[in-house]
Every structure is written in structure tokens, then in C-alpha cells.
């Protein structure tokens, strides 16, 4: 028996912010942003939350899979921007959906979060603990972006994507790999609440994204192709066997670097970051949903999903649609 994605859904905030709008806030230009990143616009929350976006994406994934919320046994939300420390976003989504039976919890592996959550769902289902899962990536990154820092604020967007996963007769996940490198954590980070109690306090922290863009770029272009190769070997497949590479949408130049290193055809690498920016854990499921609804994912197609980002974390998954 295989474990397969049977439905997809996504949700984006209504407000679209163009590069031109960005020039009102920081010293930048549409040309600079497009040339260095490929991004043209992104959706920014004017009140939509990680939970409301996730719940909407889940409703659409359930409808697409022909399933009811009440059937959900496992609900995983990958996010690094939850509204609350407690309760977790997944429990709030469970309540909004009425998925009373589901076991719900969050998982944070930044831009690799959705992929790590998908692999977690696979492990639970493979072990026979649950029969199905809703796996979600949801982010409101606009609240942790420093809107005075032109080197980061132009990169990110808000949104959510979800998939319904269950056992299937054929197709599904054929192999996956995951990696973490905590020693490189400082190249992309965002502080949380400060320690402030009767016995201790820590110096003021910076609750905004701080990034060494060049280091992140070099990491992605070097590690992601190697990681994809590793997952393909596990699935006993080659680069040429793959029909589509659904990669984390961080930067068009990173994606170019990856297909060049792999020796793969550029047209196998769909891109939507020009319209949505980098949505961290939401990037892969939103792109999957777009491809699915456009009818570009045919049964039997071979896909590689790959996520990478803060942690550092990175991984790849090979699956048959
Ligand atoms: N508009 C105009 N100029 C900008 C700018 C902006 N939005 N952001 C930075 N610059 C300037 C810098 O200040 C610098 O100016 P200087 O030469 O006068 O000092 C110049 O552009 C070059 O900056 P640099 O950081 O060297 O540019 P870069 O070519 O490395 O591109 C990134 C910057 C962020 C686009 C690139 O490093 C990148 O994409 N890294 C990966 C980031 C990422 O994807 N992170 C998430 C991973 S999940």
C-alpha cells in the first residue's frame, strides 16, 4: 500500500503588494527586486491569520479530496509564525474546521516545515497509527519582517497551503531525505520573546528576520541538489525520470542554480514566486495546489518536492502523483 496526496488547497490574503508599492517604504526598485529575486508581488495580511489561512486551505483540500473534516485523524500545521505560543495553531485550526477526532500539533522547520510535516504524516500512517492526515504550511511572515530593512522585506509573503494524505492502492511517496545543520542557524534567524522573570533577564532581542543573504544563497545552491540526488537514489530514480520539481519558492536565481547543478531541464521547475514571494512553509503546498487546479498534475507523474531554509533545514521527497 502506498501513501498518497489525494487533495490540495490553498489560501492567500486579499491584499497584493507590488514591488512598486515596496518603493514607497524602502529605497529599492522593481528592477532590482525582479533581477535579484524574480519576485514581482506578494500577498500581505491585513488581518488574515496563520489559523484563518490554514483553515481555508484545509477546507479546500478536503473538498478537493472529497473528504469531511470529521474524518481527519492527524492535523499537522507547519509554521514559524503562529499567532500564539499556546495553544498551537493546529489545535485552533482543528476547532475552526470541526475536525474533532484529529490529533493536532505544530511543527517548525521554517521553509522545510511543510516537507518535514509531510514526512511525519507518512511515518504515522506507515506505522498504522493513523489512516489519514491534513498537512498544512501556513505563514504570516509580514509580522516578523523588518519593514525598514530592504534586504529582507522585499522577499517574503503571506499564505497557506494544505494537502490531504491517505493510503492508496498505487502511487504516492517513494522516498525522502531530511537534513538539519544547527551550526549554521545564525545565517537566518528571528528572536522570540525575551527571558524576563524575577531571576533573570536577557539583553534586548530582535524579533525580526535577520539574514546573511549570500550565505543562505550559497547553502541552497550547494546542498539542495545533493539532497535531491540522495532522495532520487533512495527511490532508484534519476534526474531525467522526474516530470516536475516542486521546489521551495525563495528566489528564482536559487532555482536556476539548482537545475543547472542537477543537469535538469528548466521547464520542469514551475515557479509562482513572481506572484507570491517567499512564503516559507506555505510555498510548496501553495504551488502544488496551483499546479493541481490547473490540471498540470496527471496520475502517474513523478514529482520531487524540496524545501530548504532556516535551521538550517532541508529535505527532498520523491512521489508518484
Ligand atoms: N533594493 C535595492 N538594493 C538593495 C536591496 C533592495 N531591496 N537589498 C539590498 N540592496 C543592496 C545592498 O545594500 C548592496 O548595496 P551596496 O553594494 O551598496 O552595499 C547591494 O544591493 C548588493 O547586496 P547583496 O546583499 O550583496 O546582494 P545579493 O546579490 O546577494 O542579493 C539577496 C541579495 C537577498 C537577494 C540574495 O542574497 C538572496 O536571494 N539570498 C537568499 C535569500 C533567501 O532566499 N532567503 C530565504 C531562504 S529560505
Tab-separated table of C-alpha atoms and ligand atoms in Angstrom:
chain	number	residue	atom	x	y	z
A	1	UNK	CA	0.000	0.000	0.000
A	2	UNK	CA	1.198	3.484	-0.868
A	3	UNK	CA	0.712	6.788	0.945
A	4	UNK	CA	-0.512	9.476	-1.369
A	5	UNK	CA	-1.589	13.131	-1.613
A	6	UNK	CA	-5.289	12.911	-2.589
A	7	UNK	CA	-6.291	16.580	-2.387
A	8	UNK	CA	-4.780	20.081	-2.264
A	9	UNK	CA	-5.948	23.535	-1.186
A	10	UNK	CA	-4.540	26.985	-0.599
A	11	UNK	CA	-5.468	30.444	0.666
A	12	UNK	CA	-3.792	33.815	0.166
A	13	UNK	CA	-4.569	37.176	1.802
A	14	UNK	CA	-6.584	39.527	-0.429
A	15	UNK	CA	-4.083	42.396	-0.354
A	16	UNK	CA	-1.472	42.287	-3.109
A	17	UNK	CA	1.675	44.359	-2.589
A	18	UNK	CA	3.694	45.072	-5.731
A	19	UNK	CA	7.381	45.952	-5.968
A	20	UNK	CA	6.226	49.453	-6.865
A	21	UNK	CA	4.344	49.623	-3.524
A	22	UNK	CA	7.587	48.487	-1.844
A	23	UNK	CA	9.416	51.574	-3.182
A	24	UNK	CA	7.130	53.726	-1.000
A	25	UNK	CA	8.618	52.082	2.101
A	26	UNK	CA	12.307	51.445	1.375
A	27	UNK	CA	14.988	52.570	-1.083
A	28	UNK	CA	14.526	49.892	-3.748
A	29	UNK	CA	13.190	49.400	-7.270
A	30	UNK	CA	11.077	46.937	-9.227
A	31	UNK	CA	14.088	46.260	-11.465
A	32	UNK	CA	16.422	45.417	-8.532
A	33	UNK	CA	13.911	43.064	-6.884
A	34	UNK	CA	12.997	41.281	-10.130
A	35	UNK	CA	16.589	40.880	-11.255
A	36	UNK	CA	17.955	39.602	-7.915
A	37	UNK	CA	14.977	37.500	-6.831
A	38	UNK	CA	12.361	37.070	-9.598
A	39	UNK	CA	9.659	38.455	-7.281
A	40	UNK	CA	7.106	40.910	-8.694
A	41	UNK	CA	4.433	40.995	-5.979
A	42	UNK	CA	3.325	39.182	-2.836
A	43	UNK	CA	0.144	38.821	-0.748
A	44	UNK	CA	0.250	40.588	2.622
A	45	UNK	CA	-2.164	40.054	5.511
A	46	UNK	CA	-4.460	42.905	6.511
A	47	UNK	CA	-5.973	40.748	9.242
A	48	UNK	CA	-5.846	37.195	7.903
A	49	UNK	CA	-4.042	34.944	10.383
A	50	UNK	CA	-1.975	31.765	10.234
A	51	UNK	CA	-5.069	29.976	11.580
A	52	UNK	CA	-7.678	31.548	9.275
A	53	UNK	CA	-5.498	30.987	6.191
A	54	UNK	CA	-4.692	27.414	7.248
A	55	UNK	CA	-8.361	26.599	7.919
A	56	UNK	CA	-9.370	27.950	4.497
A	57	UNK	CA	-6.599	25.958	2.760
A	58	UNK	CA	-7.729	22.819	4.657
A	59	UNK	CA	-11.391	23.268	3.633
A	60	UNK	CA	-10.298	23.459	0.000
A	61	UNK	CA	-8.001	20.419	0.329
A	62	UNK	CA	-10.815	18.408	1.958
A	63	UNK	CA	-13.228	19.388	-0.804
A	64	UNK	CA	-10.627	18.519	-3.449
A	65	UNK	CA	-10.089	15.090	-1.846
A	66	UNK	CA	-13.836	14.512	-1.353
A	67	UNK	CA	-13.372	14.141	2.411
A	68	UNK	CA	-15.073	15.592	5.503
A	69	UNK	CA	-13.213	17.403	8.281
A	70	UNK	CA	-14.661	14.949	10.795
A	71	UNK	CA	-12.733	12.118	9.118
A	72	UNK	CA	-9.336	13.742	9.833
A	73	UNK	CA	-7.149	11.654	12.143
A	74	UNK	CA	-3.953	13.757	12.140
A	75	UNK	CA	-3.680	17.515	11.573
A	76	UNK	CA	-0.164	18.942	11.294
A	77	UNK	CA	0.490	22.655	10.840
A	78	UNK	CA	3.995	23.672	9.801
A	79	UNK	CA	4.567	27.301	10.744
A	80	UNK	CA	7.237	29.595	12.166
A	81	UNK	CA	4.805	32.492	12.626
A	82	UNK	CA	1.955	31.194	14.851
A	83	UNK	CA	-0.343	33.803	16.451
A	84	UNK	CA	0.044	32.218	19.846
A	85	UNK	CA	2.696	30.325	21.759
A	86	UNK	CA	-0.153	28.256	23.169
A	87	UNK	CA	-2.435	26.737	22.105
A	88	UNK	CA	-0.727	25.612	18.922
A	89	UNK	CA	-2.107	26.761	15.559
A	90	UNK	CA	-3.091	23.189	14.657
A	91	UNK	CA	-5.490	22.955	17.625
A	92	UNK	CA	-7.063	26.280	16.613
A	93	UNK	CA	-7.432	25.046	13.025
A	94	UNK	CA	-8.946	21.804	14.329
A	95	UNK	CA	-11.555	23.838	16.212
A	96	UNK	CA	-12.345	26.043	13.173
A	97	UNK	CA	-12.751	23.001	10.937
A	98	UNK	CA	-14.704	20.882	13.400
A	99	UNK	CA	-12.138	18.104	12.983
A	100	UNK	CA	-12.942	16.837	16.467
A	101	UNK	CA	-11.295	13.437	16.033
A	102	UNK	CA	-7.926	14.728	14.807
A	103	UNK	CA	-4.740	14.767	16.839
A	104	UNK	CA	-3.349	18.229	16.129
A	105	UNK	CA	0.061	19.785	16.657
A	106	UNK	CA	2.500	22.262	15.098
A	107	UNK	CA	5.911	21.651	13.620
A	108	UNK	CA	8.538	24.325	12.959
A	109	UNK	CA	11.304	23.637	10.471
A	110	UNK	CA	10.977	27.043	8.757
A	111	UNK	CA	10.946	26.756	4.947
A	112	UNK	CA	11.402	22.966	5.109
A	113	UNK	CA	8.476	22.759	7.553
A	114	UNK	CA	5.798	21.526	5.159
A	115	UNK	CA	8.069	18.808	3.823
A	116	UNK	CA	9.096	17.649	7.303
A	117	UNK	CA	5.397	17.609	8.309
A	118	UNK	CA	4.529	15.557	5.208
A	119	UNK	CA	7.243	13.047	6.125
A	120	UNK	CA	5.939	12.957	9.715
A	121	UNK	CA	2.436	12.188	8.422
A	122	UNK	CA	3.920	9.472	6.194
A	123	UNK	CA	5.627	7.873	9.210
A	124	UNK	CA	2.447	7.879	11.330
A	125	UNK	CA	0.355	6.407	8.504
A	126	UNK	CA	3.035	3.890	7.503
A	127	UNK	CA	3.233	2.747	11.144
A	128	UNK	CA	-0.535	2.168	11.153
A	129	UNK	CA	-1.151	4.753	13.905
A	130	UNK	CA	-3.421	6.993	11.786
A	131	UNK	CA	-5.100	6.373	8.439
A	132	UNK	CA	-5.029	9.904	7.061
A	133	UNK	CA	-3.656	13.400	7.657
A	134	UNK	CA	-4.172	17.028	6.770
A	135	UNK	CA	-0.715	18.544	6.329
A	136	UNK	CA	-0.561	22.332	6.229
A	137	UNK	CA	2.059	25.047	5.738
A	138	UNK	CA	0.805	28.457	6.888
A	139	UNK	CA	2.712	31.701	7.433
A	140	UNK	CA	2.133	35.370	8.143
A	141	UNK	CA	5.757	36.391	7.676
A	142	UNK	CA	4.816	40.058	7.313
A	143	UNK	CA	4.671	40.287	11.106
A	144	UNK	CA	8.301	39.204	11.592
A	145	UNK	CA	9.712	41.181	8.674
A	146	UNK	CA	11.635	44.364	9.471
A	147	UNK	CA	9.845	46.799	7.136
A	148	UNK	CA	12.836	49.173	7.265
A	149	UNK	CA	15.309	46.521	6.024
A	150	UNK	CA	15.260	46.490	2.215
A	151	UNK	CA	17.462	43.400	2.031
A	152	UNK	CA	14.760	41.206	3.620
A	153	UNK	CA	11.339	42.915	3.478
A	154	UNK	CA	11.119	42.586	-0.319
A	155	UNK	CA	11.477	38.798	-0.184
A	156	UNK	CA	8.564	37.478	1.849
A	157	UNK	CA	4.796	36.986	1.509
A	158	UNK	CA	1.882	35.518	3.484
A	159	UNK	CA	-0.278	32.486	2.659
A	160	UNK	CA	-1.200	28.883	3.381
A	161	UNK	CA	-1.375	25.559	1.545
A	162	UNK	CA	-2.696	22.163	2.631
A	163	UNK	CA	-2.774	18.578	1.389
A	164	UNK	CA	-4.897	15.563	2.323
A	165	UNK	CA	-2.835	12.375	2.617
A	166	UNK	CA	-4.076	8.797	2.925
A	167	UNK	CA	-3.334	5.213	1.950
A	168	UNK	CA	-3.802	4.384	-1.691
A	169	UNK	CA	-3.562	1.316	-3.937
A	170	UNK	CA	-0.840	2.862	-6.073
A	171	UNK	CA	1.459	5.869	-6.486
A	172	UNK	CA	2.448	8.006	-3.513
A	173	UNK	CA	5.683	8.706	-1.666
A	174	UNK	CA	8.624	6.638	-2.930
A	175	UNK	CA	11.410	8.070	-0.820
A	176	UNK	CA	12.541	11.096	1.159
A	177	UNK	CA	15.521	12.587	2.954
A	178	UNK	CA	15.791	15.281	5.621
A	179	UNK	CA	18.773	17.194	6.988
A	180	UNK	CA	19.424	19.769	9.701
A	181	UNK	CA	22.526	21.859	10.351
A	182	UNK	CA	22.093	23.784	13.594
A	183	UNK	CA	25.671	25.092	13.446
A	184	UNK	CA	24.597	27.427	10.641
A	185	UNK	CA	21.499	28.721	12.448
A	186	UNK	CA	22.750	32.303	12.659
A	187	UNK	CA	22.591	32.927	8.905
A	188	UNK	CA	18.793	33.193	9.020
A	189	UNK	CA	17.109	33.863	12.333
A	190	UNK	CA	14.376	35.669	14.223
A	191	UNK	CA	14.308	36.013	18.013
A	192	UNK	CA	11.255	35.113	20.073
A	193	UNK	CA	10.152	36.555	23.430
A	194	UNK	CA	12.832	37.670	25.858
A	195	UNK	CA	13.642	35.894	29.101
A	196	UNK	CA	12.285	38.233	31.727
A	197	UNK	CA	11.449	36.745	35.113
A	198	UNK	CA	12.212	37.569	38.777
A	199	UNK	CA	15.607	35.825	38.491
A	200	UNK	CA	16.943	36.666	35.066
A	201	UNK	CA	16.640	38.844	32.019
A	202	UNK	CA	18.462	38.710	28.718
A	203	UNK	CA	19.590	41.686	26.668
A	204	UNK	CA	17.015	43.080	24.289
A	205	UNK	CA	16.442	40.788	21.312
A	206	UNK	CA	15.388	41.435	17.722
A	207	UNK	CA	12.014	39.848	16.934
A	208	UNK	CA	12.518	40.361	13.198
A	209	UNK	CA	14.101	38.305	10.441
A	210	UNK	CA	17.866	38.776	10.218
A	211	UNK	CA	19.649	37.152	7.307
A	212	UNK	CA	23.004	36.757	5.654
A	213	UNK	CA	21.550	36.535	2.144
A	214	UNK	CA	24.756	35.422	0.433
A	215	UNK	CA	25.337	32.569	2.895
A	216	UNK	CA	21.756	31.375	2.507
A	217	UNK	CA	22.072	31.546	-1.267
A	218	UNK	CA	25.313	29.542	-1.280
A	219	UNK	CA	23.867	26.934	1.099
A	220	UNK	CA	20.762	26.401	-1.044
A	221	UNK	CA	22.585	26.078	-4.355
A	222	UNK	CA	25.100	23.634	-2.882
A	223	UNK	CA	23.018	21.447	-0.547
A	224	UNK	CA	19.648	21.196	-2.287
A	225	UNK	CA	20.848	19.443	-5.484
A	226	UNK	CA	22.856	16.969	-3.382
A	227	UNK	CA	19.827	16.312	-1.229
A	228	UNK	CA	17.585	15.794	-4.279
A	229	UNK	CA	20.140	13.337	-5.705
A	230	UNK	CA	20.115	11.446	-2.401
A	231	UNK	CA	16.302	11.164	-2.427
A	232	UNK	CA	16.326	10.051	-6.091
A	233	UNK	CA	18.898	7.350	-5.328
A	234	UNK	CA	16.708	6.124	-2.492
A	235	UNK	CA	13.767	5.917	-4.915
A	236	UNK	CA	16.047	4.275	-7.524
A	237	UNK	CA	15.399	7.062	-9.996
A	238	UNK	CA	17.483	9.534	-11.980
A	239	UNK	CA	17.195	13.293	-12.515
A	240	UNK	CA	15.808	12.620	-16.011
A	241	UNK	CA	12.989	10.363	-14.709
A	242	UNK	CA	11.361	13.274	-12.872
A	243	UNK	CA	8.455	15.095	-14.546
A	244	UNK	CA	8.266	18.114	-12.204
A	245	UNK	CA	10.419	19.628	-9.463
A	246	UNK	CA	8.218	21.499	-6.986
A	247	UNK	CA	10.802	23.490	-5.055
A	248	UNK	CA	10.573	25.928	-2.181
A	249	UNK	CA	9.995	29.309	-3.797
A	250	UNK	CA	12.690	31.537	-2.272
A	251	UNK	CA	14.463	33.048	-5.246
A	252	UNK	CA	14.440	32.464	-8.999
A	253	UNK	CA	18.247	32.518	-9.110
A	254	UNK	CA	18.429	29.788	-6.450
A	255	UNK	CA	16.085	27.624	-8.550
A	256	UNK	CA	18.255	28.285	-11.625
A	257	UNK	CA	21.370	27.301	-9.666
A	258	UNK	CA	19.666	24.075	-8.607
A	259	UNK	CA	18.581	22.930	-12.078
A	260	UNK	CA	21.977	23.781	-13.532
A	261	UNK	CA	23.746	21.681	-10.899
A	262	UNK	CA	21.325	18.817	-11.376
A	263	UNK	CA	21.569	18.999	-15.155
A	264	UNK	CA	17.756	19.061	-15.352
A	265	UNK	CA	15.500	20.849	-17.861
A	266	UNK	CA	14.421	24.327	-16.623
A	267	UNK	CA	10.829	23.816	-17.830
A	268	UNK	CA	10.432	21.068	-15.202
A	269	UNK	CA	10.746	23.707	-12.450
A	270	UNK	CA	7.416	25.560	-12.098
A	271	UNK	CA	7.631	28.986	-10.471
A	272	UNK	CA	5.000	31.132	-8.752
A	273	UNK	CA	7.295	33.254	-6.566
A	274	UNK	CA	6.907	36.120	-9.041
A	275	UNK	CA	3.306	36.466	-7.704
A	276	UNK	CA	3.617	35.307	-4.088
A	277	UNK	CA	7.214	35.841	-2.897
A	278	UNK	CA	8.776	33.519	-0.337
A	279	UNK	CA	6.008	32.109	1.909
A	280	UNK	CA	8.291	29.765	3.871
A	281	UNK	CA	6.417	26.575	4.824
A	282	UNK	CA	3.418	27.563	2.663
A	283	UNK	CA	5.422	27.797	-0.565
A	284	UNK	CA	5.401	24.134	-1.655
A	285	UNK	CA	1.744	23.301	-0.876
A	286	UNK	CA	0.511	26.543	-2.495
A	287	UNK	CA	2.461	25.775	-5.680
A	288	UNK	CA	1.242	22.154	-5.619
A	289	UNK	CA	-2.339	23.364	-5.318
A	290	UNK	CA	-1.928	25.769	-8.248
A	291	UNK	CA	-0.485	23.007	-10.432
A	292	UNK	CA	-3.218	20.604	-9.360
A	293	UNK	CA	-6.053	23.034	-10.102
A	294	UNK	CA	-4.508	23.962	-13.466
A	295	UNK	CA	-4.641	20.249	-14.362
A	296	UNK	CA	-0.862	20.019	-14.672
A	297	UNK	CA	-0.522	17.060	-12.297
A	298	UNK	CA	-1.530	13.854	-14.074
A	299	UNK	CA	-1.837	10.492	-12.384
A	300	UNK	CA	1.450	8.597	-12.568
A	301	UNK	CA	3.639	11.715	-12.924
A	302	UNK	CA	6.868	11.640	-10.919
A	303	UNK	CA	7.480	14.663	-8.705
A	304	UNK	CA	10.306	15.856	-6.494
A	305	UNK	CA	9.381	18.256	-3.682
A	306	UNK	CA	12.243	20.064	-1.971
A	307	UNK	CA	12.255	22.570	0.888
A	308	UNK	CA	15.181	24.446	2.446
A	309	UNK	CA	15.723	27.334	4.817
A	310	UNK	CA	16.358	28.488	8.378
A	311	UNK	CA	17.768	25.983	10.818
A	312	UNK	CA	19.386	25.275	8.560
A	313	UNK	CA	16.923	22.615	7.438
A	314	UNK	CA	16.487	20.949	4.059
A	315	UNK	CA	14.907	17.897	2.551
A	316	UNK	CA	13.502	16.288	-0.568
A	317	UNK	CA	10.631	13.930	-1.291
A	318	UNK	CA	10.076	11.768	-4.380
A	319	UNK	CA	6.485	10.854	-5.129
A	320	UNK	CA	4.227	9.493	-7.809
A	321	UNK	CA	1.104	11.648	-8.286
B	1	LIG	N1	16.861	47.116	-3.272
B	1	LIG	C1	17.968	47.758	-3.721
B	1	LIG	N2	19.195	47.473	-3.263
B	1	LIG	C2	19.304	46.515	-2.318
B	1	LIG	C3	18.196	45.821	-1.816
B	1	LIG	C4	16.939	46.157	-2.320
B	1	LIG	N3	15.817	45.553	-1.909
B	1	LIG	N4	18.632	44.923	-0.899
B	1	LIG	C5	19.965	45.046	-0.828
B	1	LIG	N5	20.377	46.012	-1.697
B	1	LIG	C6	21.734	46.479	-1.943
B	1	LIG	C7	22.679	46.219	-0.799
B	1	LIG	O1	22.577	47.232	0.177
B	1	LIG	C8	24.016	46.236	-1.511
B	1	LIG	O2	24.391	47.578	-1.710
B	1	LIG	P1	25.939	48.021	-1.555
B	1	LIG	O3	26.670	47.252	-2.624
B	1	LIG	O4	25.881	49.485	-1.776
B	1	LIG	O5	26.322	47.617	-0.174
B	1	LIG	C9	23.707	45.633	-2.867
B	1	LIG	O6	22.276	45.743	-3.029
B	1	LIG	C10	24.112	44.188	-3.019
B	1	LIG	O7	23.677	43.498	-1.874
B	1	LIG	P2	23.877	41.961	-1.709
B	1	LIG	O8	23.295	41.517	-0.403
B	1	LIG	O9	25.322	41.631	-1.982
B	1	LIG	O10	23.007	41.427	-2.926
B	1	LIG	P3	22.815	39.968	-3.452
B	1	LIG	O11	23.129	39.923	-4.882
B	1	LIG	O12	23.434	38.944	-2.546
B	1	LIG	O13	21.231	39.791	-3.330
B	1	LIG	C11	19.608	38.709	-1.934
B	1	LIG	C12	20.608	39.842	-2.054
B	1	LIG	C13	18.951	38.790	-0.550
B	1	LIG	C14	18.523	38.890	-3.000
B	1	LIG	C15	20.344	37.358	-2.165
B	1	LIG	O14	21.480	37.277	-1.349
B	1	LIG	C16	19.459	36.196	-1.885
B	1	LIG	O15	18.481	35.982	-2.567
B	1	LIG	N6	19.805	35.358	-0.881
B	1	LIG	C17	18.963	34.272	-0.471
B	1	LIG	C18	17.906	34.792	0.435
B	1	LIG	C19	16.780	33.845	0.649
B	1	LIG	O16	16.245	33.330	-0.288
B	1	LIG	N7	16.400	33.630	1.909
B	1	LIG	C20	15.349	32.771	2.295
B	1	LIG	C21	15.755	31.344	2.120
B	1	LIG	S1	14.518	30.287	2.659
